[in-house]
Amino acid sequence: MQSVEAANPRVQTGPHGHNDLELLYFRSGSGPHMVMNRMLPVAPGDVVLLPPGVVHDLSMVDSATGWAVEFSPTVLEGMTGLGQSLQLWRSNPLLSPFLAAESSTEAGLFHVEEADRPRWENLLQGLEAEFRGLRAGSDLAVRAYLLLVLLEVARLAGDVEGELRHRQEPVLADAFGVIEKHFAQELSARDVAEAVGMSPGHLTTVVRERTGRTIGEWITERRMAEARLLLSHTDLPVESIARRVGFRDPAYFNRRFRQVHGVSPGTWRK
């Protein structure tokens, strides 16, 4: 765990990536933060998720302060039932927001509302104190604090439409609102475009330029997120889950799930 401030040598490193997962939280100040060749303005309450290998550069955020939390999924082993190796981090439902951020910078950006910042900052201060304290039980306390931080991230990630409106992206917010309402039904990019009053070509261009993904890919991502939830918290057969998340053909659902997660739905559930 590192502090984000101008005096920290790691902040001045320049463009670099990490072998593990990293979460950044900005408490105060501002400045430009480069992520995957995109210059992003920093504001108090901003959260950035960085999957392994994503290149970023903090050297220009002179006046910003906050925390950088770099961790391996193995630290969650025994607390979530998953995370036994870095190679399997994509299978951990608690880390699904990092999965979306892997191919889209926009998907890894979140903002904590002012009323919620004291809770976030208390958690991060507690995590830092245990990390640096090296007292009896600190290892367990660090993992517990990290788990609570990741749960806060998961809650932020659940409000995609609200997050986009906060970032003044009304077109994306409208499109994701349609996806959220209708993902479990038959839904195509053309359907989404008609619902937001745009041509399919124009909406496709806007969404790809702003997120790095197509509308179709985001529909699939939302369906997969719901599938992960149902696999984790219900005993429904995989075939029933496939239908509940918008796949008429369970075999096709199995193939798509394996493509995204590297394992079958049944294996992922185990």
CSV table of N, CA and C in Angstrom, one decimal, residues 88-238:
chain,number,residue,atom,x,y,z
A,88,LEU,N,-6.2,-16.9,-12.1
A,88,LEU,CA,-7.6,-17.2,-11.9
A,88,LEU,C,-8.4,-16.0,-11.4
A,89,TRP,N,-7.8,-14.8,-11.4
A,89,TRP,CA,-8.5,-13.7,-10.7
A,89,TRP,C,-9.8,-13.3,-11.5
A,90,ARG,N,-9.8,-13.6,-12.8
A,90,ARG,CA,-11.0,-13.3,-13.5
A,90,ARG,C,-12.3,-14.1,-13.1
A,91,SER,N,-12.0,-15.2,-12.4
A,91,SER,CA,-13.1,-16.0,-11.9
A,91,SER,C,-13.7,-15.6,-10.6
A,92,ASN,N,-13.1,-14.6,-10.0
A,92,ASN,CA,-13.6,-14.1,-8.6
A,92,ASN,C,-14.7,-13.1,-8.8
A,93,PRO,N,-15.9,-13.3,-8.4
A,93,PRO,CA,-17.0,-12.3,-8.6
A,93,PRO,C,-16.7,-11.0,-7.9
A,94,LEU,N,-15.9,-11.0,-6.8
A,94,LEU,CA,-15.6,-9.8,-6.1
A,94,LEU,C,-14.7,-8.9,-7.0
A,95,LEU,N,-14.0,-9.5,-7.9
A,95,LEU,CA,-13.0,-8.7,-8.8
A,95,LEU,C,-13.6,-8.5,-10.2
A,96,SER,N,-14.9,-8.7,-10.4
A,96,SER,CA,-15.5,-8.5,-11.7
A,96,SER,C,-15.3,-7.1,-12.2
A,97,PRO,N,-15.4,-6.0,-11.3
A,97,PRO,CA,-15.1,-4.7,-11.9
A,97,PRO,C,-13.8,-4.5,-12.5
A,98,PHE,N,-12.8,-5.2,-12.0
A,98,PHE,CA,-11.4,-5.2,-12.7
A,98,PHE,C,-11.5,-5.9,-14.0
A,99,LEU,N,-12.3,-6.9,-14.2
A,99,LEU,CA,-12.5,-7.6,-15.4
A,99,LEU,C,-13.0,-6.7,-16.5
A,100,ALA,N,-14.0,-5.8,-16.2
A,100,ALA,CA,-14.5,-4.9,-17.2
A,100,ALA,C,-13.4,-3.8,-17.5
A,101,ALA,N,-12.6,-3.4,-16.5
A,101,ALA,CA,-11.6,-2.4,-16.7
A,101,ALA,C,-10.5,-2.9,-17.5
A,102,GLU,N,-10.4,-4.2,-17.7
A,102,GLU,CA,-9.2,-4.8,-18.5
A,102,GLU,C,-9.2,-4.3,-19.9
A,103,SER,N,-10.4,-4.2,-20.5
A,103,SER,CA,-10.5,-3.8,-21.9
A,103,SER,C,-11.1,-2.4,-22.1
A,104,SER,N,-11.4,-1.7,-21.0
A,104,SER,CA,-12.0,-0.4,-21.2
A,104,SER,C,-11.6,0.5,-20.0
A,105,THR,N,-10.9,1.6,-20.3
A,105,THR,CA,-10.5,2.5,-19.3
A,105,THR,C,-11.7,3.1,-18.6
A,106,GLU,N,-12.8,3.4,-19.3
A,106,GLU,CA,-14.0,4.0,-18.8
A,106,GLU,C,-14.6,3.1,-17.7
A,107,ALA,N,-14.6,1.8,-18.0
A,107,ALA,CA,-15.3,0.9,-17.1
A,107,ALA,C,-14.5,0.8,-15.7
A,108,GLY,N,-13.3,1.2,-15.7
A,108,GLY,CA,-12.6,1.2,-14.4
A,108,GLY,C,-12.5,2.4,-13.6
A,109,LEU,N,-13.4,3.4,-14.0
A,109,LEU,CA,-13.4,4.7,-13.4
A,109,LEU,C,-14.7,4.8,-12.6
A,110,PHE,N,-14.6,5.3,-11.3
A,110,PHE,CA,-15.8,5.4,-10.5
A,110,PHE,C,-15.6,6.7,-9.6
A,111,HIS,N,-16.7,7.2,-9.1
A,111,HIS,CA,-16.6,8.4,-8.2
A,111,HIS,C,-17.4,8.1,-7.0
A,112,VAL,N,-16.8,8.4,-5.8
A,112,VAL,CA,-17.5,8.2,-4.5
A,112,VAL,C,-18.1,9.6,-4.2
A,113,GLU,N,-19.4,9.6,-3.9
A,113,GLU,CA,-20.1,10.8,-3.5
A,113,GLU,C,-19.6,11.3,-2.2
A,114,GLU,N,-19.7,12.6,-2.0
A,114,GLU,CA,-19.0,13.3,-0.8
A,114,GLU,C,-19.5,12.7,0.5
A,115,ALA,N,-20.8,12.3,0.6
A,115,ALA,CA,-21.3,11.8,1.8
A,115,ALA,C,-20.7,10.4,2.2
A,116,ASP,N,-20.2,9.7,1.2
A,116,ASP,CA,-19.7,8.4,1.4
A,116,ASP,C,-18.2,8.4,1.6
A,117,ARG,N,-17.5,9.5,1.3
A,117,ARG,CA,-16.1,9.5,1.4
A,117,ARG,C,-15.5,9.3,2.8
A,118,PRO,N,-16.1,9.8,3.8
A,118,PRO,CA,-15.5,9.4,5.2
A,118,PRO,C,-15.4,7.9,5.4
A,119,ARG,N,-16.5,7.2,4.9
A,119,ARG,CA,-16.4,5.7,5.1
A,119,ARG,C,-15.3,5.1,4.3
A,120,TRP,N,-15.1,5.5,3.1
A,120,TRP,CA,-14.0,5.0,2.3
A,120,TRP,C,-12.7,5.4,2.9
A,121,GLU,N,-12.5,6.6,3.3
A,121,GLU,CA,-11.2,7.0,3.9
A,121,GLU,C,-10.9,6.4,5.2
A,122,ASN,N,-11.9,6.1,6.0
A,122,ASN,CA,-11.7,5.3,7.2
A,122,ASN,C,-11.2,3.9,6.9
A,123,LEU,N,-11.8,3.3,5.9
A,123,LEU,CA,-11.4,1.9,5.5
A,123,LEU,C,-9.9,2.0,5.1
A,124,LEU,N,-9.6,2.9,4.2
A,124,LEU,CA,-8.2,3.0,3.6
A,124,LEU,C,-7.2,3.3,4.7
A,125,GLN,N,-7.6,4.2,5.6
A,125,GLN,CA,-6.7,4.6,6.7
A,125,GLN,C,-6.5,3.3,7.6
A,126,GLY,N,-7.5,2.6,7.9
A,126,GLY,CA,-7.4,1.4,8.7
A,126,GLY,C,-6.5,0.3,8.0
A,127,LEU,N,-6.7,0.2,6.7
A,127,LEU,CA,-5.9,-0.7,5.9
A,127,LEU,C,-4.4,-0.3,5.9
A,128,GLU,N,-4.2,0.9,5.8
A,128,GLU,CA,-2.8,1.4,5.8
A,128,GLU,C,-2.2,1.2,7.2
A,129,ALA,N,-2.9,1.5,8.3
A,129,ALA,CA,-2.4,1.3,9.6
A,129,ALA,C,-2.0,-0.2,9.9
A,130,GLU,N,-2.9,-1.1,9.5
A,130,GLU,CA,-2.6,-2.5,9.7
A,130,GLU,C,-1.5,-3.0,8.8
A,131,PHE,N,-1.4,-2.5,7.6
A,131,PHE,CA,-0.4,-2.9,6.6
A,131,PHE,C,1.0,-2.4,7.2
A,132,ARG,N,1.1,-1.3,7.8
A,132,ARG,CA,2.4,-0.7,8.2
A,132,ARG,C,2.7,-1.1,9.7
A,133,GLY,N,1.6,-1.6,10.4
A,133,GLY,CA,1.8,-1.8,11.8
A,133,GLY,C,2.6,-3.1,12.2
A,134,LEU,N,2.4,-4.1,11.4
A,134,LEU,CA,3.0,-5.4,11.6
A,134,LEU,C,2.8,-5.9,13.0
A,135,ARG,N,1.6,-5.8,13.5
A,135,ARG,CA,1.2,-6.3,14.8
A,135,ARG,C,0.6,-7.7,14.7
A,136,ALA,N,0.4,-8.3,15.8
A,136,ALA,CA,-0.2,-9.6,15.8
A,136,ALA,C,-1.6,-9.5,15.2
A,137,GLY,N,-1.9,-10.4,14.2
A,137,GLY,CA,-3.2,-10.3,13.6
A,137,GLY,C,-3.3,-9.4,12.4
A,138,SER,N,-2.2,-8.6,12.1
A,138,SER,CA,-2.3,-7.6,11.1
A,138,SER,C,-2.6,-8.2,9.7
A,139,ASP,N,-2.1,-9.4,9.4
A,139,ASP,CA,-2.3,-10.1,8.1
A,139,ASP,C,-3.8,-10.3,7.9
A,140,LEU,N,-4.5,-10.8,9.0
A,140,LEU,CA,-5.9,-11.0,8.9
A,140,LEU,C,-6.7,-9.7,8.8
A,141,ALA,N,-6.2,-8.7,9.5
A,141,ALA,CA,-6.9,-7.4,9.5
A,141,ALA,C,-6.8,-6.7,8.1
A,142,VAL,N,-5.6,-6.9,7.5
A,142,VAL,CA,-5.4,-6.3,6.1
A,142,VAL,C,-6.3,-6.9,5.2
A,143,ARG,N,-6.5,-8.2,5.2
A,143,ARG,CA,-7.4,-8.9,4.3
A,143,ARG,C,-8.8,-8.5,4.5
A,144,ALA,N,-9.2,-8.3,5.8
A,144,ALA,CA,-10.6,-7.9,6.1
A,144,ALA,C,-10.9,-6.5,5.6
A,145,TYR,N,-9.9,-5.6,5.8
A,145,TYR,CA,-10.1,-4.2,5.3
A,145,TYR,C,-10.2,-4.3,3.8
A,146,LEU,N,-9.3,-5.0,3.1
A,146,LEU,CA,-9.3,-5.1,1.7
A,146,LEU,C,-10.6,-5.6,1.2
A,147,LEU,N,-11.2,-6.6,1.8
A,147,LEU,CA,-12.5,-7.2,1.4
A,147,LEU,C,-13.6,-6.1,1.5
A,148,LEU,N,-13.6,-5.3,2.6
A,148,LEU,CA,-14.6,-4.3,2.7
A,148,LEU,C,-14.4,-3.2,1.6
A,149,VAL,N,-13.2,-2.9,1.3
A,149,VAL,CA,-12.9,-1.9,0.2
A,149,VAL,C,-13.5,-2.5,-1.1
A,150,LEU,N,-13.2,-3.7,-1.4
A,150,LEU,CA,-13.7,-4.3,-2.7
A,150,LEU,C,-15.2,-4.4,-2.7
A,151,LEU,N,-15.8,-4.6,-1.6
A,151,LEU,CA,-17.3,-4.6,-1.5
A,151,LEU,C,-17.8,-3.2,-1.9
A,152,GLU,N,-17.1,-2.2,-1.4
A,152,GLU,CA,-17.5,-0.8,-1.7
A,152,GLU,C,-17.4,-0.6,-3.2
A,153,VAL,N,-16.3,-1.1,-3.8
A,153,VAL,CA,-16.2,-1.0,-5.3
A,153,VAL,C,-17.3,-1.7,-6.0
A,154,ALA,N,-17.7,-2.9,-5.5
A,154,ALA,CA,-18.7,-3.7,-6.2
A,154,ALA,C,-20.0,-2.9,-6.2
A,155,ARG,N,-20.3,-2.2,-5.1
A,155,ARG,CA,-21.5,-1.4,-5.0
A,155,ARG,C,-21.5,-0.2,-6.0
A,156,LEU,N,-20.3,0.4,-6.1
A,156,LEU,CA,-20.2,1.5,-7.1
A,156,LEU,C,-20.4,0.9,-8.5
A,157,ALA,N,-19.8,-0.2,-8.8
A,157,ALA,CA,-20.0,-0.8,-10.1
A,157,ALA,C,-21.4,-1.2,-10.4
A,158,GLY,N,-22.2,-1.4,-9.4
A,158,GLY,CA,-23.6,-1.8,-9.7
A,158,GLY,C,-24.5,-0.6,-10.2
A,159,ASP,N,-24.0,0.6,-10.1
A,159,ASP,CA,-24.7,1.8,-10.5
A,159,ASP,C,-24.1,2.4,-11.8
A,160,VAL,N,-24.0,1.6,-12.8
A,160,VAL,CA,-23.3,2.1,-14.0
A,160,VAL,C,-24.0,3.4,-14.6
A,161,GLU,N,-25.3,3.4,-14.7
A,161,GLU,CA,-26.0,4.5,-15.3
A,161,GLU,C,-25.7,5.8,-14.5
A,162,GLY,N,-25.8,5.7,-13.1
A,162,GLY,CA,-25.6,6.8,-12.3
A,162,GLY,C,-24.2,7.4,-12.4
A,163,GLU,N,-23.2,6.4,-12.5
A,163,GLU,CA,-21.8,6.8,-12.6
A,163,GLU,C,-21.6,7.6,-13.9
A,164,LEU,N,-22.2,7.1,-15.0
A,164,LEU,CA,-22.0,7.8,-16.3
A,164,LEU,C,-22.7,9.2,-16.3
A,165,ARG,N,-23.8,9.3,-15.6
A,165,ARG,CA,-24.4,10.7,-15.6
A,165,ARG,C,-23.6,11.6,-14.7
A,166,HIS,N,-22.9,11.1,-13.7
A,166,HIS,CA,-22.0,11.9,-12.9
A,166,HIS,C,-20.9,12.4,-13.8
A,167,ARG,N,-20.4,11.6,-14.7
A,167,ARG,CA,-19.3,12.0,-15.6
A,167,ARG,C,-19.8,12.7,-16.8
A,168,GLN,N,-21.1,13.1,-16.8
A,168,GLN,CA,-21.6,13.9,-17.9
A,168,GLN,C,-21.5,13.2,-19.2
A,169,GLU,N,-22.0,11.9,-19.2
A,169,GLU,CA,-22.0,11.1,-20.4
A,169,GLU,C,-23.5,10.7,-20.6
A,170,PRO,N,-24.4,11.6,-21.0
A,170,PRO,CA,-25.8,11.3,-21.1
A,170,PRO,C,-26.1,10.2,-22.1
A,171,VAL,N,-25.4,10.2,-23.2
A,171,VAL,CA,-25.7,9.2,-24.3
A,171,VAL,C,-25.4,7.8,-23.7
A,172,LEU,N,-24.2,7.7,-23.1
A,172,LEU,CA,-23.8,6.4,-22.6
A,172,LEU,C,-24.8,6.0,-21.4
A,173,ALA,N,-25.1,7.0,-20.6
A,173,ALA,CA,-26.0,6.7,-19.5
A,173,ALA,C,-27.4,6.2,-20.0
A,174,ASP,N,-27.9,6.8,-21.1
A,174,ASP,CA,-29.2,6.3,-21.6
A,174,ASP,C,-29.0,4.9,-22.2
A,175,ALA,N,-27.9,4.7,-22.9
A,175,ALA,CA,-27.7,3.4,-23.5
A,175,ALA,C,-27.6,2.3,-22.5
A,176,PHE,N,-26.8,2.6,-21.4
A,176,PHE,CA,-26.7,1.6,-20.4
A,176,PHE,C,-27.9,1.4,-19.6
A,177,GLY,N,-28.7,2.5,-19.5
A,177,GLY,CA,-30.0,2.3,-18.8
A,177,GLY,C,-30.9,1.4,-19.5
A,178,VAL,N,-30.9,1.4,-20.9
A,178,VAL,CA,-31.7,0.5,-21.7
A,178,VAL,C,-31.2,-0.9,-21.5
A,179,ILE,N,-29.9,-1.1,-21.5
A,179,ILE,CA,-29.3,-2.4,-21.3
A,179,ILE,C,-29.7,-3.0,-20.0
A,180,GLU,N,-29.6,-2.1,-18.9
A,180,GLU,CA,-29.9,-2.6,-17.6
A,180,GLU,C,-31.4,-3.1,-17.5
A,181,LYS,N,-32.3,-2.4,-18.2
A,181,LYS,CA,-33.7,-2.7,-18.1
A,181,LYS,C,-34.1,-3.9,-18.9
A,182,HIS,N,-33.3,-4.2,-20.0
A,182,HIS,CA,-33.8,-5.2,-21.0
A,182,HIS,C,-32.8,-6.3,-21.3
A,183,PHE,N,-31.7,-6.4,-20.5
A,183,PHE,CA,-30.6,-7.3,-20.9
A,183,PHE,C,-31.1,-8.8,-20.8
A,184,ALA,N,-32.1,-9.1,-20.0
A,184,ALA,CA,-32.6,-10.4,-19.9
A,184,ALA,C,-33.6,-10.8,-21.0
A,185,GLN,N,-33.9,-9.9,-21.9
A,185,GLN,CA,-34.8,-10.2,-23.0
A,185,GLN,C,-33.9,-10.2,-24.3
A,186,GLU,N,-34.6,-10.4,-25.4
A,186,GLU,CA,-33.9,-10.3,-26.7
A,186,GLU,C,-33.5,-8.8,-26.9
A,187,LEU,N,-32.3,-8.6,-27.1
A,187,LEU,CA,-31.8,-7.2,-27.1
A,187,LEU,C,-30.6,-7.1,-28.1
A,188,SER,N,-30.7,-6.2,-29.0
A,188,SER,CA,-29.6,-6.0,-30.0
A,188,SER,C,-29.1,-4.6,-29.9
A,189,ALA,N,-28.0,-4.3,-30.5
A,189,ALA,CA,-27.5,-2.9,-30.6
A,189,ALA,C,-28.5,-2.0,-31.3
A,190,ARG,N,-29.2,-2.5,-32.3
A,190,ARG,CA,-30.3,-1.7,-33.0
A,190,ARG,C,-31.4,-1.4,-32.0
A,191,ASP,N,-31.8,-2.3,-31.2
A,191,ASP,CA,-32.9,-2.1,-30.2
A,191,ASP,C,-32.4,-1.0,-29.2
A,192,VAL,N,-31.2,-1.0,-28.8
A,192,VAL,CA,-30.7,0.0,-27.9
A,192,VAL,C,-30.7,1.4,-28.6
A,193,ALA,N,-30.2,1.4,-29.8
A,193,ALA,CA,-30.2,2.7,-30.6
A,193,ALA,C,-31.5,3.3,-30.7
A,194,GLU,N,-32.5,2.4,-31.1
A,194,GLU,CA,-33.9,2.9,-31.3
A,194,GLU,C,-34.4,3.5,-30.0
A,195,ALA,N,-34.1,2.9,-28.9
A,195,ALA,CA,-34.6,3.3,-27.6
A,195,ALA,C,-34.1,4.7,-27.1
A,196,VAL,N,-32.8,5.0,-27.6
A,196,VAL,CA,-32.2,6.3,-27.2
A,196,VAL,C,-32.3,7.3,-28.3
A,197,GLY,N,-33.0,6.9,-29.4
A,197,GLY,CA,-33.3,7.9,-30.5
A,197,GLY,C,-32.1,8.2,-31.3
A,198,MET,N,-31.2,7.2,-31.6
A,198,MET,CA,-30.0,7.4,-32.4
A,198,MET,C,-30.0,6.3,-33.5
A,199,SER,N,-29.2,6.6,-34.5
A,199,SER,CA,-29.0,5.5,-35.5
A,199,SER,C,-28.0,4.5,-34.9
A,200,PRO,N,-28.2,3.2,-35.3
A,200,PRO,CA,-27.3,2.2,-34.7
A,200,PRO,C,-25.8,2.5,-35.0
A,201,GLY,N,-25.5,3.0,-36.2
A,201,GLY,CA,-24.1,3.3,-36.6
A,201,GLY,C,-23.5,4.4,-35.7
A,202,HIS,N,-24.3,5.4,-35.5
A,202,HIS,CA,-23.8,6.5,-34.7
A,202,HIS,C,-23.6,6.1,-33.2
A,203,LEU,N,-24.6,5.4,-32.7
A,203,LEU,CA,-24.4,5.0,-31.3
A,203,LEU,C,-23.3,4.0,-31.1
A,204,THR,N,-23.1,3.1,-32.1
A,204,THR,CA,-22.0,2.2,-32.0
A,204,THR,C,-20.6,2.9,-32.0
A,205,THR,N,-20.5,4.0,-32.8
A,205,THR,CA,-19.3,4.8,-32.9
A,205,THR,C,-19.1,5.5,-31.6
A,206,VAL,N,-20.1,6.1,-31.0
A,206,VAL,CA,-19.9,6.8,-29.8
A,206,VAL,C,-19.5,5.9,-28.6
A,207,VAL,N,-20.2,4.8,-28.5
A,207,VAL,CA,-19.9,3.8,-27.4
A,207,VAL,C,-18.5,3.3,-27.6
A,208,ARG,N,-18.1,2.9,-28.8
A,208,ARG,CA,-16.8,2.3,-29.0
A,208,ARG,C,-15.7,3.4,-28.7
A,209,GLU,N,-15.9,4.6,-29.1
A,209,GLU,CA,-14.9,5.7,-28.9
A,209,GLU,C,-14.8,6.0,-27.4
A,210,ARG,N,-15.9,5.9,-26.7
A,210,ARG,CA,-15.8,6.4,-25.3
A,210,ARG,C,-15.5,5.2,-24.3
A,211,THR,N,-15.7,4.0,-24.7
A,211,THR,CA,-15.5,2.8,-23.8
A,211,THR,C,-14.6,1.8,-24.3
A,212,GLY,N,-14.3,1.8,-25.6
A,212,GLY,CA,-13.4,0.7,-26.2
A,212,GLY,C,-14.2,-0.6,-26.5
A,213,ARG,N,-15.5,-0.6,-26.2
A,213,ARG,CA,-16.3,-1.8,-26.5
A,213,ARG,C,-17.5,-1.4,-27.3
A,214,THR,N,-18.1,-2.4,-27.9
A,214,THR,CA,-19.3,-2.2,-28.7
A,214,THR,C,-20.5,-2.4,-27.8
A,215,ILE,N,-21.7,-1.9,-28.3
A,215,ILE,CA,-22.9,-2.2,-27.5
A,215,ILE,C,-23.1,-3.6,-27.3
A,216,GLY,N,-22.9,-4.5,-28.3
A,216,GLY,CA,-23.1,-5.9,-28.1
A,216,GLY,C,-22.2,-6.5,-27.0
A,217,GLU,N,-21.0,-6.0,-27.0
A,217,GLU,CA,-20.1,-6.5,-25.9
A,217,GLU,C,-20.6,-6.1,-24.5
A,218,TRP,N,-21.2,-4.9,-24.4
A,218,TRP,CA,-21.7,-4.4,-23.1
A,218,TRP,C,-22.9,-5.2,-22.7
A,219,ILE,N,-23.7,-5.6,-23.7
A,219,ILE,CA,-24.9,-6.4,-23.4
A,219,ILE,C,-24.4,-7.7,-22.8
A,220,THR,N,-23.5,-8.3,-23.5
A,220,THR,CA,-22.9,-9.6,-23.0
A,220,THR,C,-22.3,-9.4,-21.6
A,221,GLU,N,-21.6,-8.4,-21.4
A,221,GLU,CA,-21.0,-8.1,-20.1
A,221,GLU,C,-22.0,-8.1,-19.0
A,222,ARG,N,-23.1,-7.4,-19.3
A,222,ARG,CA,-24.2,-7.2,-18.3
A,222,ARG,C,-24.8,-8.6,-18.0
A,223,ARG,N,-25.0,-9.4,-19.1
A,223,ARG,CA,-25.6,-10.7,-18.9
A,223,ARG,C,-24.7,-11.6,-18.1
A,224,MET,N,-23.4,-11.5,-18.3
A,224,MET,CA,-22.4,-12.3,-17.6
A,224,MET,C,-22.4,-11.9,-16.1
A,225,ALA,N,-22.5,-10.6,-15.9
A,225,ALA,CA,-22.5,-10.1,-14.5
A,225,ALA,C,-23.7,-10.7,-13.7
A,226,GLU,N,-24.8,-10.8,-14.4
A,226,GLU,CA,-26.0,-11.3,-13.7
A,226,GLU,C,-25.8,-12.9,-13.6
A,227,ALA,N,-25.2,-13.5,-14.6
A,227,ALA,CA,-25.0,-14.9,-14.5
A,227,ALA,C,-24.1,-15.2,-13.3
A,228,ARG,N,-23.0,-14.4,-13.1
A,228,ARG,CA,-22.1,-14.7,-12.0
A,228,ARG,C,-22.8,-14.6,-10.7
A,229,LEU,N,-23.7,-13.6,-10.6
A,229,LEU,CA,-24.5,-13.4,-9.4
A,229,LEU,C,-25.4,-14.6,-9.1
A,230,LEU,N,-26.1,-15.1,-10.1
A,230,LEU,CA,-27.0,-16.2,-9.9
A,230,LEU,C,-26.2,-17.5,-9.6
A,231,LEU,N,-25.0,-17.7,-10.3
A,231,LEU,CA,-24.2,-18.8,-10.0
A,231,LEU,C,-23.7,-18.8,-8.5
A,232,SER,N,-23.4,-17.6,-8.0
A,232,SER,CA,-22.9,-17.5,-6.7
A,232,SER,C,-23.9,-17.7,-5.6
A,233,HIS,N,-25.1,-17.2,-5.9
A,233,HIS,CA,-26.1,-17.0,-4.8
A,233,HIS,C,-27.4,-17.8,-4.9
A,234,THR,N,-27.4,-18.7,-6.0
A,234,THR,CA,-28.6,-19.6,-6.1
A,234,THR,C,-28.2,-21.0,-6.5
A,235,ASP,N,-29.1,-21.9,-6.4
A,235,ASP,CA,-28.8,-23.3,-6.8
A,235,ASP,C,-29.5,-23.6,-8.2
A,236,LEU,N,-29.9,-22.5,-8.9
A,236,LEU,CA,-30.5,-22.7,-10.2
A,236,LEU,C,-29.6,-23.5,-11.1
A,237,PRO,N,-30.2,-24.4,-11.9
A,237,PRO,CA,-29.4,-25.1,-12.9
A,237,PRO,C,-28.8,-24.1,-13.9
A,238,VAL,N,-27.7,-24.4,-14.5
A,238,VAL,CA,-27.1,-23.5,-15.5
A,238,VAL,C,-28.0,-23.2,-16.6
